[in-house]
C-alpha atoms as one frame of an Amber mdcrd trajectory, in Angstrom:
protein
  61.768  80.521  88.246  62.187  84.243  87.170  64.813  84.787  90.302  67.166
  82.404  89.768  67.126  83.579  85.657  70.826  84.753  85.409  70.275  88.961
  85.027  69.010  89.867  81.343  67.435  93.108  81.487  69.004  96.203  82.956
  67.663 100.063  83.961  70.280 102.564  83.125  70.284 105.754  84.072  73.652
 107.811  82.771  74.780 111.327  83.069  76.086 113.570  80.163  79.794 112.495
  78.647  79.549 108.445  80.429  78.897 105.726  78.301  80.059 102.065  77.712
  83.635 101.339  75.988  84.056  98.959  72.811  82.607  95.242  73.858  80.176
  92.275  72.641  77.351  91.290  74.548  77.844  87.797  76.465  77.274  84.436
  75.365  76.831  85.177  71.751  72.984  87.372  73.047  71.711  89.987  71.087
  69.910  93.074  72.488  67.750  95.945  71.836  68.115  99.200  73.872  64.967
 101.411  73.929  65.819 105.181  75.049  63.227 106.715  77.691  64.870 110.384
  77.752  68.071 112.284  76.210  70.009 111.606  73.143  73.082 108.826  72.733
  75.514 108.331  70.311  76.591 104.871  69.146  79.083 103.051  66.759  78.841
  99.141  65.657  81.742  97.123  63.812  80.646  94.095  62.005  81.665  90.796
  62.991  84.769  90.673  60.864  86.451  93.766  62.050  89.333  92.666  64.265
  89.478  92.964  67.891  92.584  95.043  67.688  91.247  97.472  65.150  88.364
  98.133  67.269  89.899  97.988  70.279  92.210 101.317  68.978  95.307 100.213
  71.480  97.793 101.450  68.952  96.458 104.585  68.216  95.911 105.150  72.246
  98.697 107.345  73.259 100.799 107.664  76.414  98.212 109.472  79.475  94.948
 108.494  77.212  92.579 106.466  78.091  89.775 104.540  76.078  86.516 105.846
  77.993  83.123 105.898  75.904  83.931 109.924  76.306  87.648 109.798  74.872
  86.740 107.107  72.596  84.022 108.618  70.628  86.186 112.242  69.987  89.491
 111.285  69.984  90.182 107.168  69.164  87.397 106.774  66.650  88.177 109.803
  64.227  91.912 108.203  64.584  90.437 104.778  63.484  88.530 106.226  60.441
  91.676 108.415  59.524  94.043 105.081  59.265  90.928 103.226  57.344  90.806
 105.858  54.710  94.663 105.297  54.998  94.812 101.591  54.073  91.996 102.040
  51.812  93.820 104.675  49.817  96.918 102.430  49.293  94.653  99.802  48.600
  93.375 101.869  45.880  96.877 102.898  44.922  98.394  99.289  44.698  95.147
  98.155  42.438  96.219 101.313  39.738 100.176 100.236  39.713  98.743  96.703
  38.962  96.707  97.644  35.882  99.504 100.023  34.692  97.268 103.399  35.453
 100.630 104.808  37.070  99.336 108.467  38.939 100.856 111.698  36.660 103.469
 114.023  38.347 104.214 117.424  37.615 107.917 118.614  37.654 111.133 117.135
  36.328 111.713 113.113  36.088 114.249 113.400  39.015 111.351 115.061  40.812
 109.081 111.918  39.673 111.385 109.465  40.306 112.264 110.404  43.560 108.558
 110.819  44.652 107.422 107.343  43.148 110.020 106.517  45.427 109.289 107.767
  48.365 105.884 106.779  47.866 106.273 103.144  47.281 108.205 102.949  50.435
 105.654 105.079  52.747 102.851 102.573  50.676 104.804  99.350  51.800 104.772
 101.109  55.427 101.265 101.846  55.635 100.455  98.311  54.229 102.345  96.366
  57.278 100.296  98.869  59.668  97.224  99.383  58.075  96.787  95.287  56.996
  94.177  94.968  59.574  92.117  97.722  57.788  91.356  96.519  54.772  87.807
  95.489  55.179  86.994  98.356  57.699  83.418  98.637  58.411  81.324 100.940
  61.260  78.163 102.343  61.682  78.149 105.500  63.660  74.106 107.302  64.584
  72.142 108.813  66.985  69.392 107.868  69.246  66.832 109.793  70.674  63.946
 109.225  73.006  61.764 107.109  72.217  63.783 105.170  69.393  64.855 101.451
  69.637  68.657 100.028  69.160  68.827  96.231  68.199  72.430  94.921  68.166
  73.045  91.510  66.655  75.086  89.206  68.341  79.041  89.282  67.950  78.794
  93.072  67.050  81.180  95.436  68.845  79.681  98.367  70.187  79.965 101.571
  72.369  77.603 103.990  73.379  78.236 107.804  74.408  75.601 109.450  76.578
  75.187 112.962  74.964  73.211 114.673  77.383  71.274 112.860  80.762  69.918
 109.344  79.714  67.371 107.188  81.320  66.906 103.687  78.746  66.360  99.987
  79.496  67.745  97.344  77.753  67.690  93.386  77.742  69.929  90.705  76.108
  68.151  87.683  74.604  68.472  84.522  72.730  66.196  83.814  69.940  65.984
  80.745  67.319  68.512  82.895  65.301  71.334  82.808  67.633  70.683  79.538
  69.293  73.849  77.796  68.583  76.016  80.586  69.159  74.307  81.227  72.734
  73.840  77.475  73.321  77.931  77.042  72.246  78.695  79.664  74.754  76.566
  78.927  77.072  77.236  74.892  78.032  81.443  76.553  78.221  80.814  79.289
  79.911  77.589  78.501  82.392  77.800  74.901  82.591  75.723  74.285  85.197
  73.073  76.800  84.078  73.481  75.131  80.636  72.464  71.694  82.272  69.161
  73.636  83.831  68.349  75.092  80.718  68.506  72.240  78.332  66.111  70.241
  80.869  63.861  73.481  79.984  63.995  73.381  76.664  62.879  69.690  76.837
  59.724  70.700  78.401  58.821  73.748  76.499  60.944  74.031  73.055  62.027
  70.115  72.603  62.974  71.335  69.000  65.392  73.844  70.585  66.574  71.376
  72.900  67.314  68.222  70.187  68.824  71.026  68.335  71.258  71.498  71.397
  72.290  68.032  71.271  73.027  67.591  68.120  75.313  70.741  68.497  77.136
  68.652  71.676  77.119  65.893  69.518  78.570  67.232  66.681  81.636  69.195
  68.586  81.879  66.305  70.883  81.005  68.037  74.015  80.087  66.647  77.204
  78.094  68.127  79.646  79.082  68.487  83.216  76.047  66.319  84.564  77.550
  63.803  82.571  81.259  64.892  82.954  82.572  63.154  86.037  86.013  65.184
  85.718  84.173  68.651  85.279  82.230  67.520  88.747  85.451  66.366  90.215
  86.881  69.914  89.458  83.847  71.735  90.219  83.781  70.008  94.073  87.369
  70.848  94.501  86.763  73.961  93.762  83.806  74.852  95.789  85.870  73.062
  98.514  88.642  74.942  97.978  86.629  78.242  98.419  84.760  77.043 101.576
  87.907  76.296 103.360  89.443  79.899 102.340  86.223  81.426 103.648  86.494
  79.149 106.813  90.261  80.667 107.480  88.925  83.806 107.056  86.298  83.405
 109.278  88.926  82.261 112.260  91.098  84.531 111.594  88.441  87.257 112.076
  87.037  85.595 115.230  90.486  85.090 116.686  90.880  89.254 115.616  87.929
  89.592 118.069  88.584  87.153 120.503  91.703  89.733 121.152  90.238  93.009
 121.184  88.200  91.734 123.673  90.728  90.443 125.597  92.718  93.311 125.373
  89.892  95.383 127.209  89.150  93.285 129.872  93.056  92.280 130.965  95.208
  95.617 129.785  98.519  95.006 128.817 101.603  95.677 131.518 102.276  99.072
 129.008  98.501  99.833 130.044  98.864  98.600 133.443 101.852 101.378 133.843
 100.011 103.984 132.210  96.732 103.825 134.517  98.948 103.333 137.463 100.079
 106.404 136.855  97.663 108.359 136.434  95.004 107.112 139.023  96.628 104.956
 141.569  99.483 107.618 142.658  97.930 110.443 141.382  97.807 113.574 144.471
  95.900 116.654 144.170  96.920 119.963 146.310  94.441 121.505 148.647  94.561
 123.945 151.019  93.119 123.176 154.173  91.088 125.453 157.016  94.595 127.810
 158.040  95.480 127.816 154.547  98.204 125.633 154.451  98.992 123.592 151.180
  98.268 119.549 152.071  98.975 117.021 149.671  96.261 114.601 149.323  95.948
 111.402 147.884  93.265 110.149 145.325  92.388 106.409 145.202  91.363 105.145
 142.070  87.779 104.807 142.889  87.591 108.590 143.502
């Protein structure tokens, strides 16, 4: 039933300058994000952009960080910067191919030294930049009231301009079925085995589609996977008994303390002795004479 559906759809509440970093939503789901108050900011990359361009971890510099905040000002304007880069010698490369050499003002030392100088900065920027060739993002703005759908596989972050409340939800739908369903039966495999006896009773074409997919990559599932049980039970086990030591051990932790208090330890024993058992008080008695007099320990 609805509680034991893995989680799906989320509240969020967010204050001004939080926000998600770069990421793809799980097991190949898409998801639409519907804004209730305040205004966010968000970027996509396409599929094809590479994890390390998006990611930004070489243009990240020593003390930074790669919050949705820090991100959005600092790493991303970096990112587009080194795009235009390797676009630009892209360009530049395509001219010197069809002859359409740039013009240079100056003497033909001056030119020759700059072509120079060029080509080698070019050749630079083209073992760097490599990754940038086919850069691609889409940067906006939400406000209240508007509706985000991201398809599956696209990276995405999301900067919280001012105070946000939104809700959002990840789904699968017959146009992502086989990349959830691929993701799903490695990732969930369990939940994979509950959901394909679903899909028998209330989308059997989803569900033959399924199986041709495991058929097709050769993929067992772990009902039918005694070595994916085996490992499964030796894991739980495995688990259990660390939970069971911890369990002792804290039981054991207890059984002491309590110990401890009833039966003081000889250093106790000492201490109380004295204090209680020898202490003496001074008085002065009905001439006015200073007595000593002793205090038991029940006094």
């Amino acid at each position: 039933g609805e509680r034991r559906r893995p989680p799906y759809r989320w509240f969020l509440v967010g204050p001004c300058r939080s926000g998600t970093t770069v990421h793809i939503d799980p097991l190949g789901t898409s998801a639409w994000n519907t804004l209730i108050h305040g205004v966010k900011r968000w970027v996509l990359f396409p599929p094809h952009v590479p994890k390390s361009v998006v990611k930004g971890r070489r243009l990240i510099l020593p003390g930074e960080d790669d919050e949705a905040i820090h991100y959005f000002t600092t790493i991303l304007p970096r990112m587009k910067r080194r795009a235009a880069a390797a676009a630009a010698a892209l360009n530049a490369d395509r001219d010197n191919k069809h002859g359409n050499h740039p013009s240079y003002r100056g003497s033909s030392s001056y030119h020759h030294g700059n072509h120079q100088h060029q080509h080698q900065h070019r050749n630079h920027n083209n073992n760097n930049n490599s990754d940038y060739a086919n850069f691609e993002c889409y940067e906006f703005t939400q406000y209240a009231g508007e509706t985000v759908f991201v398809p599956h596989g696209w990276w995405h972050a999301v900067l919280n301009v001012t105070h946000t409340v939104g809700i959002t939800q990840n789904y699968c739908s017959r146009r992502n079925f086989d990349e959830v369903w691929t993701q799903t039966r490695a990732g969930r495999k369990k939940m994979s085995c509950s959901w394909l006896r679903r899909l028998d009773d209330h989308a059997p074409d989803l569900a033959r589609r399924a199986r041709e997919l495991n058929q097709r990559d050769g993929f067992l599932m772990w009902e039918d996977d005694p070595v994916e049980q085996g490992k499964w039970r030796r894991k739980k086990a495995e688990k259990e008994r660390k939970r069971e030591e911890k369990r002792e051990k804290k039981m054991k932790k207890k059984e002491k303390q309590q110990q401890q208090q009833k039966h003081p330890s000889k250093k106790e024993k000492w201490g109380e002795h004295r204090t209680t058992e020898r202490r003496r008080t001074m008085e002065k008695d009905d001439d006015g004479d200073v007595v000593m007099r002793h205090v038991s320990p029940e006094s």
